[in-house]
Amino acid sequence: MQPRLRHGTINFDDQLIIFGGASSNLPNSGTYNDVWNFDFIKKYHRMTTLGIGPSPRANFGFVRAGDRVFTVGGRSSNFDPFQHQNPFEIHMLNPKSGAWQKIITTGNEPQYSNGVRCVMLSTTELVVVAGLIPTFQNWMQEIQPEGNFENFRTSMQVSVLKFSDGSMERGTWHRIADWFNNRRGFPTPRAEFHMTSLEKDHVLMCGGRSTNHILQDCWLMKITRHPNYSLKWTQITIEIHLFLHYLFICSHLVSWAIFSSLLV
């Protein structure tokens, strides 16, 4: 398997499933659309896939939904400053059969496919937060690697894709939040953060990068479904100093136990 970054990796039945990614962080880096699995016993194996899958891409959302895996958004080239104007695509992979299928969607789809993050809220609901927004300056000069964040803005555009049924072959988009600048009481727009679902109506979001700096905060997103989709943000206080103090005490206790055993 070729070296890569900004790829997707998921634990699927005690195997790693790896899809796509970029060959480097340079503007002219190539992208991949190959699928590999790693079983922790042998080595990497390239999977034989069926159907029409995603084009080569990197920096996309990658999430497991039951016995399927979704690739969400992503970019195919650093050279296209307005990549977000392309259709926002979602593809579904069956890792057991290797079959790809494009999801048919309606509604107000996300605008920014580059740098999305996603999580399954329930068995039929996919939450997507997107993404990196190229600035007009990109059109006038050579594109820089998106890792530099020099020619991109960050977004907090939150959408829910509600699948029609358990087959997850069709769905409808619902836009529930959208902002690009800092707002009091709301998370700073960001990219490359971590998301995880908690129960059936809460999503935890941690860290990431804004346009200018690394973020170390943590937010809880509560999604309400009725009468329409909406959300409420709550910032989580992280007591780092207490955690470090706990580790300090534990390390001293261990050291004392080892020293005592040597004296016996």
Coordinates of C-alpha atoms in Angstrom, one line a residue:
M1 CA 0.0 0.0 0.0
Q2 CA 1.4 3.4 -1.0
P3 CA 2.1 6.0 1.8
R4 CA -0.8 8.4 2.2
L5 CA -2.5 10.9 4.5
R6 CA -6.1 12.3 5.0
H7 CA -7.4 8.8 4.2
G8 CA -10.3 7.0 6.0
T9 CA -9.7 4.2 8.5
I10 CA -12.4 2.2 10.3
N11 CA -12.4 -0.9 12.5
F12 CA -14.7 -3.4 10.9
D13 CA -15.1 -6.8 12.5
D14 CA -11.6 -6.9 13.9
Q15 CA -10.1 -5.6 10.6
L16 CA -8.9 -2.2 9.5
I17 CA -10.7 -0.9 6.4
I18 CA -8.7 1.9 4.7
F19 CA -10.0 4.0 1.8
G20 CA -8.5 6.8 -0.3
G21 CA -6.2 9.6 0.8
A22 CA -3.6 11.9 -0.7
S23 CA 0.0 10.9 -1.6
S24 CA 1.4 14.0 0.1
N25 CA 0.5 17.5 1.5
L26 CA 1.7 19.3 -1.7
P27 CA -0.6 21.1 -4.1
N28 CA 0.0 18.6 -6.9
S29 CA -0.4 15.5 -4.7
G30 CA -2.3 12.6 -6.2
T31 CA -5.3 11.0 -4.5
Y32 CA -6.5 7.4 -4.3
N33 CA -9.8 5.5 -4.3
D34 CA -8.4 2.1 -3.5
V35 CA -9.7 0.0 -0.6
W36 CA -7.5 -2.1 1.7
N37 CA -8.0 -4.2 4.7
F38 CA -5.6 -5.2 7.5
D39 CA -6.4 -8.2 9.7
F40 CA -3.6 -7.7 12.4
I41 CA -2.3 -11.2 11.7
K42 CA -1.1 -11.2 8.0
K43 CA -0.6 -8.0 6.2
Y44 CA -2.4 -5.4 4.0
H45 CA -4.6 -6.7 1.3
R46 CA -6.1 -4.6 -1.5
M47 CA -9.8 -5.4 -1.7
T48 CA -11.5 -6.2 -5.0
T49 CA -14.5 -3.9 -5.3
L50 CA -17.6 -3.9 -7.5
G51 CA -19.8 -1.2 -8.9
I52 CA -19.0 2.5 -9.4
G53 CA -17.3 3.8 -6.3
P54 CA -16.0 7.3 -5.4
S55 CA -13.4 9.1 -7.5
P56 CA -9.9 9.4 -5.9
R57 CA -10.2 11.7 -2.9
A58 CA -8.8 12.8 0.4
N59 CA -10.0 14.7 3.6
F60 CA -13.5 13.1 3.6
G61 CA -15.8 11.8 6.2
F62 CA -15.6 8.0 6.9
V63 CA -18.1 6.3 9.2
R64 CA -19.5 2.8 9.8
A65 CA -23.2 2.2 9.8
G66 CA -24.0 -1.4 10.8
D67 CA -22.6 -3.7 8.1
R68 CA -21.8 -0.8 5.8
V69 CA -19.2 2.0 5.5
F70 CA -19.9 5.5 4.1
T71 CA -17.5 7.9 2.4
V72 CA -18.8 11.4 2.7
G73 CA -17.6 14.4 0.6
G74 CA -13.9 15.0 0.3
R75 CA -11.7 16.6 -2.4
S76 CA -10.0 15.1 -5.5
S77 CA -7.5 17.9 -6.1
N78 CA -5.8 20.8 -4.3
F79 CA -5.8 22.6 -7.7
D80 CA -9.5 23.2 -7.8
P81 CA -10.2 26.2 -5.5
F82 CA -14.0 25.8 -5.8
Q83 CA -14.2 22.1 -5.3
H84 CA -17.1 22.7 -2.9
Q85 CA -19.3 23.7 -5.9
N86 CA -19.3 20.1 -7.2
P87 CA -22.1 17.8 -6.0
F88 CA -21.8 16.6 -2.5
E89 CA -21.5 12.8 -2.9
I90 CA -21.9 10.0 -0.5
H91 CA -21.0 6.4 -1.4
M92 CA -21.7 3.2 0.6
L93 CA -19.4 0.3 0.7
N94 CA -20.2 -3.3 1.8
P95 CA -16.8 -4.5 3.1
K96 CA -17.8 -8.1 3.0
S97 CA -18.8 -8.2 -0.7
G98 CA -16.7 -5.2 -1.8
A99 CA -19.8 -3.6 -3.5
W100 CA -20.0 0.2 -3.9
Q101 CA -23.2 2.1 -4.2
K102 CA -23.9 5.8 -4.6
I103 CA -26.5 7.2 -2.2
I104 CA -29.3 9.1 -3.8
T105 CA -30.1 12.3 -1.8
T106 CA -32.6 15.2 -2.0
G107 CA -32.9 18.4 0.0
N108 CA -30.5 21.1 1.0
E109 CA -27.1 19.2 0.7
P110 CA -23.9 20.6 2.4
Q111 CA -22.0 23.0 0.3
Y112 CA -18.4 22.3 1.4
S113 CA -17.2 18.8 0.7
N114 CA -13.5 19.3 1.6
G115 CA -12.6 18.4 5.2
V116 CA -16.0 17.2 6.3
R117 CA -16.5 15.1 9.5
C118 CA -19.5 12.9 10.2
V119 CA -21.0 10.5 12.7
M120 CA -24.1 8.2 12.8
L121 CA -26.6 9.7 15.1
S122 CA -29.0 6.7 14.9
T123 CA -29.4 3.8 12.5
T124 CA -31.1 6.1 9.9
E125 CA -29.5 9.5 10.6
L126 CA -26.1 10.8 9.5
V127 CA -24.7 14.0 11.0
V128 CA -22.3 15.9 8.8
V129 CA -20.2 19.0 9.7
A130 CA -18.5 20.7 6.8
G131 CA -15.9 21.9 5.9
L132 CA -13.0 24.0 4.5
I133 CA -14.1 26.9 2.3
P134 CA -11.6 28.1 -0.4
T135 CA -11.3 31.9 -0.5
F136 CA -11.5 34.0 -3.7
Q137 CA -7.7 34.6 -3.4
N138 CA -7.3 30.9 -4.5
W139 CA -8.6 31.9 -8.0
M140 CA -5.8 34.4 -8.5
Q141 CA -2.8 32.4 -7.3
E142 CA -1.4 28.9 -6.9
I143 CA -3.2 26.8 -4.4
Q144 CA -1.3 26.0 -1.3
P145 CA -1.6 22.8 0.7
E146 CA -4.8 22.8 2.7
G147 CA -2.8 21.8 5.7
N148 CA -1.4 25.4 5.8
F149 CA -4.9 26.8 6.1
E150 CA -3.6 30.0 4.3
N151 CA -6.2 30.1 1.6
F152 CA -9.1 28.5 3.4
R153 CA -11.8 29.6 5.9
T154 CA -13.4 27.2 8.3
S155 CA -17.1 26.5 8.6
M156 CA -19.6 25.1 11.1
Q157 CA -22.2 24.0 8.7
V158 CA -24.2 21.2 10.3
S159 CA -26.6 18.9 8.4
V160 CA -28.5 15.7 9.0
L161 CA -29.1 13.1 6.3
K162 CA -32.2 11.2 7.1
F163 CA -32.3 7.9 5.3
S164 CA -35.6 6.7 3.9
D165 CA -35.3 3.2 5.4
G166 CA -32.9 0.6 6.8
S167 CA -31.4 0.0 3.4
M168 CA -29.8 3.5 3.5
E169 CA -29.9 3.8 -0.3
R170 CA -31.8 7.1 -0.3
G171 CA -32.0 10.0 2.1
T172 CA -33.1 13.7 2.6
W173 CA -30.8 16.5 3.7
H174 CA -31.8 18.8 6.6
R175 CA -29.6 21.9 7.2
I176 CA -29.7 22.7 10.9
A177 CA -26.9 25.2 11.5
D178 CA -24.6 27.4 9.4
W179 CA -21.9 30.0 10.4
F180 CA -18.4 30.9 9.4
N181 CA -17.3 33.5 12.0
N182 CA -16.8 33.3 15.8
R183 CA -20.1 33.6 17.7
R184 CA -20.5 33.9 21.4
G185 CA -21.8 30.7 22.9
F186 CA -21.1 28.6 19.8
P187 CA -18.0 26.6 18.8
T188 CA -15.3 28.3 16.8
P189 CA -15.6 27.3 13.1
R190 CA -13.0 24.5 12.6
A191 CA -11.7 21.5 10.6
E192 CA -9.9 18.3 11.4
F193 CA -11.7 17.7 14.7
H194 CA -13.0 14.5 16.3
M195 CA -16.7 13.6 16.5
T196 CA -18.4 10.7 18.3
S197 CA -22.0 10.0 19.0
L198 CA -23.4 9.7 22.5
E199 CA -26.8 7.8 22.7
K200 CA -29.3 8.9 20.1
D201 CA -29.4 12.7 20.3
H202 CA -26.0 13.8 21.4
V203 CA -22.7 14.3 19.6
L204 CA -19.4 15.1 21.2
M205 CA -16.9 17.3 19.3
C206 CA -13.3 17.8 20.4
G207 CA -10.3 19.8 19.2
G208 CA -9.6 20.7 15.6
R209 CA -8.0 23.6 13.8
S210 CA -9.4 27.0 13.1
T211 CA -7.9 29.3 10.5
N212 CA -5.3 30.6 12.8
H213 CA -4.6 28.2 15.6
I214 CA -5.1 24.7 17.2
L215 CA -8.2 24.3 19.3
Q216 CA -8.3 22.3 22.6
D217 CA -12.0 22.7 23.5
C218 CA -14.8 20.2 23.7
W219 CA -18.5 20.7 22.9
L220 CA -21.7 18.7 23.3
M221 CA -24.2 19.0 20.4
K222 CA -27.8 18.0 21.3
I223 CA -30.0 17.5 18.3
T224 CA -33.8 17.9 18.6
R225 CA -35.9 16.3 15.9
H226 CA -39.4 17.7 16.5
P227 CA -41.1 19.7 15.1
N228 CA -38.0 20.2 12.9
Y229 CA -34.3 19.4 13.3
S230 CA -32.5 21.9 15.5
L231 CA -29.4 21.8 17.8
K232 CA -28.1 23.2 21.0
W233 CA -24.4 23.6 21.9
T234 CA -22.9 23.2 25.4
Q235 CA -19.2 23.7 26.1
I236 CA -17.6 21.0 28.2
T237 CA -15.1 22.1 30.9
I238 CA -12.0 19.9 30.8
E239 CA -10.1 20.0 34.1
I240 CA -6.6 19.3 32.7
H241 CA -4.7 20.3 35.8
L242 CA -6.7 17.8 38.0
F243 CA -6.0 15.0 35.5
L244 CA -2.3 15.9 35.5
H245 CA -2.2 16.0 39.3
Y246 CA -3.9 12.6 39.4
L247 CA -1.2 11.2 37.1
F248 CA 1.5 12.8 39.2
I249 CA 0.2 11.1 42.4
C250 CA -0.2 7.7 40.6
S251 CA 3.4 7.8 39.3
H252 CA 4.8 8.6 42.8
L253 CA 2.7 5.7 44.3
V254 CA 4.1 3.3 41.7
S255 CA 7.6 4.5 42.3
W256 CA 7.2 4.1 46.1
A257 CA 5.8 0.6 45.6
I258 CA 8.8 -0.4 43.5
F259 CA 11.3 1.1 45.9
S260 CA 9.6 -0.6 48.9
S261 CA 9.7 -4.0 47.1
L262 CA 13.5 -3.5 46.7
L263 CA 14.0 -2.9 50.4
V264 CA 12.3 -6.2 51.4

